[in-house]
Amino acid sequence: MQKQFGMRLLALVCLLLAGVLQVKAQTQIPTGKLPAGVEPLRYELDLEIIPSMDRFSGKVKIHAKLGKATKRIWLHGLELDVTKASVTMSDKTSLPATYSEVHASGVAKLETETEIRSGEIEIEISYSASFNQSFAGLYQVKRRGAAYAYTQFQATRARLAFPSFDEPRFKTPFDVAITVAGDDTAITNGPELRVEQQAGGKRKLVFDTTKPIPTYLVAFAVGEFDVVNWTPLQPNAVRKTPITLRGITTKGKGEAIRYALSSTQAQLEILENYFGIPYPYAKLDLVVPEIFRASGMENVGAIFYRADRILFDDNPSIYQRRGFAFLHAHELAHNWFGNLVTPAWWDDLWLNESFATWMSNKVVHTWEPENYNNRSPQREGNRAMWSDRLVSARQIRNPIRTNGDIRNAFDSITYSKGSAVLAMLEQYMGEEPFRRGIQRFLQGHQHGVVTADDFFRALASENEGVLSAFNSVINQPGIPKVSAKVSCEGEATNISLRQSRSLPLGSKGDPDQQWAIPICFAFDDNGKRGKQCELFEGRKKDIKLETNSCSAWVHPNEGGLAYLHFELEEKDWQALIDNFDALDPGEIISLVKSAEAGFEQGSLTADVFLRIAELAAKHPNWDVAGAALQPLRNIKNFFVSEDNEEKAKAVMRAIYRPALDRFELTTEALAREEESSDAAQLRGDIMWFMSLDAEDEELRGLLKELGSAYIGFNTGGEIDRSVIHPNLVRTALVVGAQEHGLPYVESLIKLLRNADDAVLHEHIIAALGYQTSPEIVSRLFDLLLEPETGRRDASQILRRQGRMAKNQQAILDWMKIRYDDLLAKIPSSDRPWLVWRLSGFCNDEAVGEIKAFFGTRSAEHQGGKRALSNVLEAVEICAAVAKNQKARTDAAIGAYKL
């Protein structure tokens, strides 16, 4: 008996010990950075990619330097079937190796029985894999009898296509050869050198060696393409040699890329002149995949674009033109920020994305100043503030420890807040010193990797004081709030400043957070505009304006370029309202955003915000007039009682009726283009708001008619593009579906199945998404899971459905039933963000319901935990604001004189 007990005890101890060892082994897997000791020096990729097949195959040879002898090398690979692996040492001794994938994030290891000596080595791996079906890694698209293969490797998806050291710090040259079949061709980062005929009618395309690049910037496209050879990019004062420029589209779409190609030389030259560094690569292809999830991807020598963002017919909308201009400038700017100089790790992703976003504003404004104002940084900053007001928000330079952290880094904080902060610091330093600092940074690190400290040092050489401001904003989350109290003593104007963190009602954040804030004041200086800049450090600061009068008004954010909210006493809000015409457009945008923040914080009432909105709505500039649109939507959707909703819509119509009255409301007029880009954008934005949010009956009736005519509803189903201008098509389709109901929706679904026009395709997705009728919503839920519905389309329809506040409960109830089916349907990269479809709830009960359903489910996906915490906090805040402001907002809406 004792012997049996002893045996059982020994077995139990062995099991426990095995478990401990297994856990220990798991914790040793490098799910963040790979351990030091192996440095890749060059890759040779030899791939066979035939998109009509289910799988691709390849052989990779990685030339590397091994720091010390080992039997194990950590690297990356995911869902690869390796048939052979070996490591060859400097003396040409080849050791067979065992390859295994040991973590779901794509960590792999090579192990040898004999120790690999230090020095230069060659890792050689032969493998095959299935094409990815979620538009990541190397993925396949089959449509209308054609098959294509494309890549999307950012941030950590190159490991799906070839074994590699898949981190940005490892920049190496790549030699690439791709074997294709039939009439297919291949595009990659370097120019094609030669074609080698292979057995079975196949051809091997061999490409030139690239400059050093990280794995995430490697790209392939394989298929039967239209290749549009454009005029080479001509030499200029910075670049002495021409650059080959081509457009690559699916068969039959080549003509539609000519607008993009014709715009490239001018934009690229602006970038070259600004940086003082020529375009760094041997060629430039603009590649348009059949399906691409991102708007664009800056792959070296082969920038990828989503079709609706770049392929234009003869009459593109203002939204297409504007979207393309900024996107193209953004992707081209990456050739310096990100490609030429690459962050060593993903915590400095902002050095890529913030700069490309900020630089795109400079490029498009310099390129066509009559069409593009220079206020993109202010708009970008406002866009980021919705997320940044959350305690769960990231900081711009955020520690990255796991792959989930990497995924979370691609958000509005990195792109939009980062862009706004750069504009603020440029204003503080001055344009030329800031530019010199950037040039010094880029010139000193060409084809290398960097950290934020390298950039800080370059700027500090121009202005050492900028470091405190930069570090305080980059390295902590949140929005600074500057409370300004203006007082006069005789002929002097004094301002008492106090800073804190801008926190909405219901927030659990620390209000005592502090920054070093470059702040500039605009003020009345004896009837003229005055300007004065300060670096505000510490809790409080008293300043005296450089004027010999009592200023009639003071705006604490000159030009609207500082990333902050400001808070004023009632008399000073009123002074800005009374002197509205003295404010410049950026200052009005900042005024509206700060007033919205004051409303969320309970310090400013709805009646004051409505007075500010009335004035902004009459402004001639589209972005100023539109600054109050989203806050008014929120007031109607969340902060008035149900009984007051119709009056709220009437107030919205009254505020924006003067803007609408600028435009002729006839069927003939709505088919015409406006005279200026500004007017065209304003008309489109105001008509969307007035028809869909404020529900103006006259406008809805007109758009219902045009929406029917456009798709040939009940008249044969032929598209008639002449009946309405492209700027207004999406609005007309949404109204048409809302007014005609399910029969119209079925017509749109039929068009969606057959549409070969990427822009129309996106219009239909939006029109389906912006519906709230229970009958239509139920039909859309079925549509999402139908086999004929593409994976990206399903995800996009649900994303837009999630924007509709009235649909939140229906979406959650449906997810509870069909969640597993939905997971199987949408791209895997979208799974962490499913909980965001519920961010439009605005009651405390929903918090518990969301948490109960998504609490464990979000944790199953990389980045899902942060998404869940963001959504829960957003719903809690909305509920708290509603409790505090609803009665007062009802009173303001009720008292509003129409």
Short mmCIF file of C-alpha atoms in Angstrom, two decimals, residues 39 83 171 213 239 334 414 485 598 637 741 898:
data_model
loop_
_atom_site.label_atom_id
_atom_site.label_comp_id
_atom_site.label_asym_id
_atom_site.label_seq_id
_atom_site.Cartn_x
_atom_site.Cartn_y
_atom_site.Cartn_z
CA GLU A 39 22.12 39.68 -37.04
CA THR A 83 10.64 20.58 -45.67
CA LYS A 171 17.58 46.24 -42.38
CA ILE A 213 15.16 47.45 -45.96
CA ARG A 239 18.24 64.37 -57.67
CA HIS A 334 7.43 57.42 -45.96
CA THR A 414 0.18 57.57 -33.52
CA LYS A 485 -8.29 83.74 -16.51
CA GLY A 598 -16.16 71.93 -21.73
CA ASN A 637 -27.96 60.96 -30.27
CA GLY A 741 -36.64 50.36 -47.47
CA LEU A 898 -36.36 78.55 -34.45
#
